[in-house]
Amino acid sequence: MPSTPLTRLDDIASLLAGSGTRLYGGEAISQLQHALQSAHAAEQAGASPALITAALLHDLGHLVCEQGDEDVTNGINDHHEAVAVHSLQHLFADEVLQPIALHVAAKRYLCAVQPGYHAALSPASQASLLLQGGVMSAAACQRFAARPWAADAVLLRHCDDLAKDPAASPPPLAHYLAIAANVLKATP
């Protein structure tokens, strides 16, 4: 888990602008580009500001854990979804955190219920799926679908899948940080 919690949007901006320039785990884009493209896909889908923010930040745990390019190949699951939630819990409420927490489970779910979904995943995403528990069983699918934030997690997952285009040019980070500022937890 992070040694210093993320307590301001500036902390997130610094992390994304710095470590976010690294390649995104076996894909042909950077972590920052993946984050921006995910948020843009959510925005284009008409998602709420909270879900756009979740799309922007869903893989932040990879940066906090300093995921290496070969981690998945070497069998390392960094549990980035849990790390992201832990890192962001001081800033955001469940409407942002829960879709992030469930986006890996949503991939496992979609592989089970949507024909062709698994085959359409990038090779890196297929490899990480095995480390993340593989395709869900029918019983696990029922439990997942009954969860309060499952639909948001599935939409986030689809945005994640669309966010791997080296030629894409989404709006800049400042655009999405302004959206995130509108869904920050109220300070006491």
PDB file of C-alpha atoms in Angstrom:
ATOM      1  CA  MET A   1       0.000   0.000   0.000  1.00  0.00           C
ATOM      2  CA  PRO A   2       1.183   3.573  -0.542  1.00  0.00           C
ATOM      3  CA  SER A   3       3.503   5.053   2.044  1.00  0.00           C
ATOM      4  CA  THR A   4       1.840   8.447   1.750  1.00  0.00           C
ATOM      5  CA  PRO A   5      -1.894   8.631   1.118  1.00  0.00           C
ATOM      6  CA  LEU A   6      -3.271  10.592  -1.777  1.00  0.00           C
ATOM      7  CA  THR A   7      -5.096  13.418  -0.039  1.00  0.00           C
ATOM      8  CA  ARG A   8      -5.323  16.053  -2.777  1.00  0.00           C
ATOM      9  CA  LEU A   9      -6.050  16.079  -6.480  1.00  0.00           C
ATOM     10  CA  ASP A  10      -2.575  17.561  -6.901  1.00  0.00           C
ATOM     11  CA  ASP A  11      -1.156  14.266  -5.527  1.00  0.00           C
ATOM     12  CA  ILE A  12      -3.021  12.373  -8.245  1.00  0.00           C
ATOM     13  CA  ALA A  13      -1.932  14.831 -10.928  1.00  0.00           C
ATOM     14  CA  SER A  14       1.710  14.473  -9.875  1.00  0.00           C
ATOM     15  CA  LEU A  15       1.531  10.682  -9.847  1.00  0.00           C
ATOM     16  CA  LEU A  16      -0.113  10.527 -13.273  1.00  0.00           C
ATOM     17  CA  ALA A  17       2.172  13.155 -14.804  1.00  0.00           C
ATOM     18  CA  GLY A  18       5.282  11.469 -13.406  1.00  0.00           C
ATOM     19  CA  SER A  19       4.902   7.695 -13.200  1.00  0.00           C
ATOM     20  CA  GLY A  20       2.049   7.750 -15.700  1.00  0.00           C
ATOM     21  CA  THR A  21       4.495   8.203 -18.548  1.00  0.00           C
ATOM     22  CA  ARG A  22       5.563   4.552 -18.197  1.00  0.00           C
ATOM     23  CA  LEU A  23       4.061   1.989 -20.537  1.00  0.00           C
ATOM     24  CA  TYR A  24       0.788   0.441 -19.467  1.00  0.00           C
ATOM     25  CA  GLY A  25       1.544  -3.208 -18.639  1.00  0.00           C
ATOM     26  CA  GLY A  26       2.209  -4.788 -22.011  1.00  0.00           C
ATOM     27  CA  GLU A  27       0.161  -2.308 -24.060  1.00  0.00           C
ATOM     28  CA  ALA A  28       1.466   0.197 -26.623  1.00  0.00           C
ATOM     29  CA  ILE A  29       0.393   3.266 -24.615  1.00  0.00           C
ATOM     30  CA  SER A  30       1.382   4.931 -21.358  1.00  0.00           C
ATOM     31  CA  GLN A  31      -0.494   4.602 -18.078  1.00  0.00           C
ATOM     32  CA  LEU A  32      -1.558   8.247 -18.412  1.00  0.00           C
ATOM     33  CA  GLN A  33      -2.877   7.752 -21.948  1.00  0.00           C
ATOM     34  CA  HIS A  34      -4.821   4.698 -20.773  1.00  0.00           C
ATOM     35  CA  ALA A  35      -6.326   6.706 -17.921  1.00  0.00           C
ATOM     36  CA  LEU A  36      -7.291   9.608 -20.188  1.00  0.00           C
ATOM     37  CA  GLN A  37      -8.725   7.335 -22.864  1.00  0.00           C
ATOM     38  CA  SER A  38     -10.749   5.424 -20.254  1.00  0.00           C
ATOM     39  CA  ALA A  39     -12.185   8.651 -18.843  1.00  0.00           C
ATOM     40  CA  HIS A  40     -12.925   9.901 -22.357  1.00  0.00           C
ATOM     41  CA  ALA A  41     -14.777   6.677 -23.215  1.00  0.00           C
ATOM     42  CA  ALA A  42     -16.870   7.068 -20.043  1.00  0.00           C
ATOM     43  CA  GLU A  43     -17.582  10.702 -20.865  1.00  0.00           C
ATOM     44  CA  GLN A  44     -18.583   9.767 -24.432  1.00  0.00           C
ATOM     45  CA  ALA A  45     -20.917   7.098 -23.003  1.00  0.00           C
ATOM     46  CA  GLY A  46     -22.725   9.755 -20.945  1.00  0.00           C
ATOM     47  CA  ALA A  47     -21.474   8.414 -17.613  1.00  0.00           C
ATOM     48  CA  SER A  48     -21.845  10.381 -14.388  1.00  0.00           C
ATOM     49  CA  PRO A  49     -18.965  12.563 -13.174  1.00  0.00           C
ATOM     50  CA  ALA A  50     -18.257   9.912 -10.509  1.00  0.00           C
ATOM     51  CA  LEU A  51     -17.961   7.144 -13.087  1.00  0.00           C
ATOM     52  CA  ILE A  52     -15.817   9.314 -15.379  1.00  0.00           C
ATOM     53  CA  THR A  53     -13.540   9.869 -12.387  1.00  0.00           C
ATOM     54  CA  ALA A  54     -13.507   6.137 -11.640  1.00  0.00           C
ATOM     55  CA  ALA A  55     -12.542   5.476 -15.262  1.00  0.00           C
ATOM     56  CA  LEU A  56      -9.688   7.975 -14.979  1.00  0.00           C
ATOM     57  CA  LEU A  57      -8.373   6.447 -11.753  1.00  0.00           C
ATOM     58  CA  HIS A  58      -9.223   2.744 -12.061  1.00  0.00           C
ATOM     59  CA  ASP A  59      -5.628   1.641 -12.691  1.00  0.00           C
ATOM     60  CA  LEU A  60      -3.934   4.117 -10.351  1.00  0.00           C
ATOM     61  CA  GLY A  61      -2.938   1.172  -8.171  1.00  0.00           C
ATOM     62  CA  HIS A  62      -0.485   0.058 -10.861  1.00  0.00           C
ATOM     63  CA  LEU A  63       1.348   3.366 -10.438  1.00  0.00           C
ATOM     64  CA  VAL A  64       1.274   3.209  -6.659  1.00  0.00           C
ATOM     65  CA  CYS A  65       2.678  -0.341  -6.798  1.00  0.00           C
ATOM     66  CA  GLU A  66       5.188   0.685  -9.461  1.00  0.00           C
ATOM     67  CA  GLN A  67       4.093  -2.153 -11.753  1.00  0.00           C
ATOM     68  CA  GLY A  68       6.893  -3.230 -14.073  1.00  0.00           C
ATOM     69  CA  ASP A  69       6.532  -4.142 -17.729  1.00  0.00           C
ATOM     70  CA  GLU A  70       7.263  -7.790 -16.979  1.00  0.00           C
ATOM     71  CA  ASP A  71       5.199  -8.209 -13.796  1.00  0.00           C
ATOM     72  CA  VAL A  72       2.303 -10.031 -15.461  1.00  0.00           C
ATOM     73  CA  THR A  73       4.704 -12.203 -17.472  1.00  0.00           C
ATOM     74  CA  ASN A  74       6.453 -13.048 -14.202  1.00  0.00           C
ATOM     75  CA  GLY A  75       3.159 -14.034 -12.546  1.00  0.00           C
ATOM     76  CA  ILE A  76       2.781 -10.958 -10.337  1.00  0.00           C
ATOM     77  CA  ASN A  77      -0.735  -9.754  -9.554  1.00  0.00           C
ATOM     78  CA  ASP A  78      -0.389  -6.364  -7.879  1.00  0.00           C
ATOM     79  CA  HIS A  79      -4.081  -6.273  -6.830  1.00  0.00           C
ATOM     80  CA  HIS A  80      -4.149  -2.777  -8.265  1.00  0.00           C
ATOM     81  CA  GLU A  81      -7.891  -2.366  -7.798  1.00  0.00           C
ATOM     82  CA  ALA A  82      -7.593  -2.755  -3.996  1.00  0.00           C
ATOM     83  CA  VAL A  83      -4.492  -0.550  -3.894  1.00  0.00           C
ATOM     84  CA  ALA A  84      -6.301   2.177  -5.847  1.00  0.00           C
ATOM     85  CA  VAL A  85      -9.304   2.097  -3.511  1.00  0.00           C
ATOM     86  CA  HIS A  86      -7.047   2.253  -0.461  1.00  0.00           C
ATOM     87  CA  SER A  87      -5.067   5.137  -1.981  1.00  0.00           C
ATOM     88  CA  LEU A  88      -8.164   7.133  -2.950  1.00  0.00           C
ATOM     89  CA  GLN A  89     -10.460   6.525   0.023  1.00  0.00           C
ATOM     90  CA  HIS A  90      -9.637   9.882   1.618  1.00  0.00           C
ATOM     91  CA  LEU A  91     -10.735  11.758  -1.488  1.00  0.00           C
ATOM     92  CA  PHE A  92     -13.729   9.914  -2.913  1.00  0.00           C
ATOM     93  CA  ALA A  93     -16.898   8.107  -1.846  1.00  0.00           C
ATOM     94  CA  ASP A  94     -18.261   4.734  -2.949  1.00  0.00           C
ATOM     95  CA  GLU A  95     -19.693   6.076  -6.204  1.00  0.00           C
ATOM     96  CA  VAL A  96     -16.077   6.420  -7.397  1.00  0.00           C
ATOM     97  CA  LEU A  97     -14.391   3.723  -5.306  1.00  0.00           C
ATOM     98  CA  GLN A  98     -16.724   0.766  -5.814  1.00  0.00           C
ATOM     99  CA  PRO A  99     -16.577   0.644  -9.633  1.00  0.00           C
ATOM    100  CA  ILE A 100     -12.778   0.751  -9.288  1.00  0.00           C
ATOM    101  CA  ALA A 101     -12.880  -2.041  -6.699  1.00  0.00           C
ATOM    102  CA  LEU A 102     -15.006  -4.195  -9.000  1.00  0.00           C
ATOM    103  CA  HIS A 103     -13.493  -3.538 -12.439  1.00  0.00           C
ATOM    104  CA  VAL A 104     -11.269  -6.633 -12.355  1.00  0.00           C
ATOM    105  CA  ALA A 105     -14.230  -8.775 -11.271  1.00  0.00           C
ATOM    106  CA  ALA A 106     -16.208  -7.184 -14.126  1.00  0.00           C
ATOM    107  CA  LYS A 107     -13.608  -8.477 -16.612  1.00  0.00           C
ATOM    108  CA  ARG A 108     -13.904 -11.978 -15.164  1.00  0.00           C
ATOM    109  CA  TYR A 109     -17.707 -11.673 -15.300  1.00  0.00           C
ATOM    110  CA  LEU A 110     -17.817 -10.439 -18.893  1.00  0.00           C
ATOM    111  CA  CYS A 111     -15.563 -13.298 -19.991  1.00  0.00           C
ATOM    112  CA  ALA A 112     -18.186 -15.680 -18.610  1.00  0.00           C
ATOM    113  CA  VAL A 113     -21.379 -14.028 -19.855  1.00  0.00           C
ATOM    114  CA  GLN A 114     -20.519 -12.168 -23.070  1.00  0.00           C
ATOM    115  CA  PRO A 115     -19.659 -14.386 -26.048  1.00  0.00           C
ATOM    116  CA  GLY A 116     -16.453 -13.280 -27.740  1.00  0.00           C
ATOM    117  CA  TYR A 117     -15.408 -10.983 -24.899  1.00  0.00           C
ATOM    118  CA  HIS A 118     -12.417 -13.073 -23.831  1.00  0.00           C
ATOM    119  CA  ALA A 119     -11.153 -13.428 -27.399  1.00  0.00           C
ATOM    120  CA  ALA A 120     -11.387  -9.652 -27.902  1.00  0.00           C
ATOM    121  CA  LEU A 121      -9.174  -8.860 -24.889  1.00  0.00           C
ATOM    122  CA  SER A 122      -5.649  -7.758 -25.623  1.00  0.00           C
ATOM    123  CA  PRO A 123      -2.968 -10.399 -25.015  1.00  0.00           C
ATOM    124  CA  ALA A 124      -1.806  -8.508 -21.915  1.00  0.00           C
ATOM    125  CA  SER A 125      -5.352  -8.417 -20.532  1.00  0.00           C
ATOM    126  CA  GLN A 126      -5.811 -12.131 -21.215  1.00  0.00           C
ATOM    127  CA  ALA A 127      -2.575 -12.871 -19.352  1.00  0.00           C
ATOM    128  CA  SER A 128      -3.564 -10.741 -16.356  1.00  0.00           C
ATOM    129  CA  LEU A 129      -7.001 -12.425 -16.290  1.00  0.00           C
ATOM    130  CA  LEU A 130      -5.347 -15.701 -15.338  1.00  0.00           C
ATOM    131  CA  LEU A 131      -3.571 -14.034 -12.409  1.00  0.00           C
ATOM    132  CA  GLN A 132      -6.822 -12.352 -11.337  1.00  0.00           C
ATOM    133  CA  GLY A 133      -8.760 -15.598 -10.917  1.00  0.00           C
ATOM    134  CA  GLY A 134      -9.765 -16.442 -14.480  1.00  0.00           C
ATOM    135  CA  VAL A 135     -13.267 -16.594 -15.896  1.00  0.00           C
ATOM    136  CA  MET A 136     -16.015 -16.508 -13.234  1.00  0.00           C
ATOM    137  CA  SER A 137     -18.145 -19.528 -12.462  1.00  0.00           C
ATOM    138  CA  ALA A 138     -21.910 -19.316 -12.945  1.00  0.00           C
ATOM    139  CA  ALA A 139     -22.441 -18.937  -9.194  1.00  0.00           C
ATOM    140  CA  ALA A 140     -19.834 -16.162  -8.967  1.00  0.00           C
ATOM    141  CA  CYS A 141     -21.512 -14.412 -11.910  1.00  0.00           C
ATOM    142  CA  GLN A 142     -24.828 -14.397 -10.062  1.00  0.00           C
ATOM    143  CA  ARG A 143     -23.203 -12.948  -6.946  1.00  0.00           C
ATOM    144  CA  PHE A 144     -21.358 -10.304  -8.973  1.00  0.00           C
ATOM    145  CA  ALA A 145     -24.465  -9.236 -10.917  1.00  0.00           C
ATOM    146  CA  ALA A 146     -26.354  -8.751  -7.642  1.00  0.00           C
ATOM    147  CA  ARG A 147     -23.777  -6.318  -6.234  1.00  0.00           C
ATOM    148  CA  PRO A 148     -24.893  -2.675  -5.981  1.00  0.00           C
ATOM    149  CA  TRP A 149     -22.087  -1.261  -8.181  1.00  0.00           C
ATOM    150  CA  ALA A 150     -21.870  -4.112 -10.715  1.00  0.00           C
ATOM    151  CA  ALA A 151     -23.440  -2.193 -13.632  1.00  0.00           C
ATOM    152  CA  ASP A 152     -21.058   0.737 -13.130  1.00  0.00           C
ATOM    153  CA  ALA A 153     -18.108  -1.668 -12.930  1.00  0.00           C
ATOM    154  CA  VAL A 154     -19.161  -3.311 -16.211  1.00  0.00           C
ATOM    155  CA  LEU A 155     -19.385   0.082 -17.936  1.00  0.00           C
ATOM    156  CA  LEU A 156     -15.984   1.005 -16.497  1.00  0.00           C
ATOM    157  CA  ARG A 157     -14.596  -2.285 -17.814  1.00  0.00           C
ATOM    158  CA  HIS A 158     -15.850  -1.540 -21.317  1.00  0.00           C
ATOM    159  CA  CYS A 159     -14.242   1.912 -21.124  1.00  0.00           C
ATOM    160  CA  ASP A 160     -11.010   0.254 -19.992  1.00  0.00           C
ATOM    161  CA  ASP A 161     -11.125  -2.097 -23.000  1.00  0.00           C
ATOM    162  CA  LEU A 162     -11.525   0.833 -25.417  1.00  0.00           C
ATOM    163  CA  ALA A 163      -8.578   2.721 -23.918  1.00  0.00           C
ATOM    164  CA  LYS A 164      -5.584   1.157 -25.635  1.00  0.00           C
ATOM    165  CA  ASP A 165      -5.265   3.142 -28.865  1.00  0.00           C
ATOM    166  CA  PRO A 166      -1.810   4.668 -29.479  1.00  0.00           C
ATOM    167  CA  ALA A 167      -3.331   7.128 -31.980  1.00  0.00           C
ATOM    168  CA  ALA A 168      -6.114   8.445 -29.712  1.00  0.00           C
ATOM    169  CA  SER A 169      -6.030  12.037 -28.493  1.00  0.00           C
ATOM    170  CA  PRO A 170      -8.403  12.444 -25.541  1.00  0.00           C
ATOM    171  CA  PRO A 171      -8.795  15.709 -23.622  1.00  0.00           C
ATOM    172  CA  PRO A 172      -5.918  16.578 -21.259  1.00  0.00           C
ATOM    173  CA  LEU A 173      -5.605  15.533 -17.633  1.00  0.00           C
ATOM    174  CA  ALA A 174      -6.747  18.973 -16.422  1.00  0.00           C
ATOM    175  CA  HIS A 175     -10.153  18.376 -18.049  1.00  0.00           C
ATOM    176  CA  TYR A 176     -10.702  15.182 -16.051  1.00  0.00           C
ATOM    177  CA  LEU A 177      -9.267  16.555 -12.815  1.00  0.00           C
ATOM    178  CA  ALA A 178     -11.881  19.330 -13.044  1.00  0.00           C
ATOM    179  CA  ILE A 179     -14.580  16.663 -13.273  1.00  0.00           C
ATOM    180  CA  ALA A 180     -13.005  14.781 -10.350  1.00  0.00           C
ATOM    181  CA  ALA A 181     -13.004  17.962  -8.262  1.00  0.00           C
ATOM    182  CA  ASN A 182     -16.811  17.947  -8.458  1.00  0.00           C
ATOM    183  CA  VAL A 183     -17.073  14.511  -6.829  1.00  0.00           C
ATOM    184  CA  LEU A 184     -14.546  14.902  -4.010  1.00  0.00           C
ATOM    185  CA  LYS A 185     -15.727  13.935  -0.539  1.00  0.00           C
ATOM    186  CA  ALA A 186     -16.912  16.865   1.508  1.00  0.00           C
ATOM    187  CA  THR A 187     -14.330  17.775   4.125  1.00  0.00           C
ATOM    188  CA  PRO A 188     -15.592  17.954   7.738  1.00  0.00           C
TER     189      PRO A 188
END
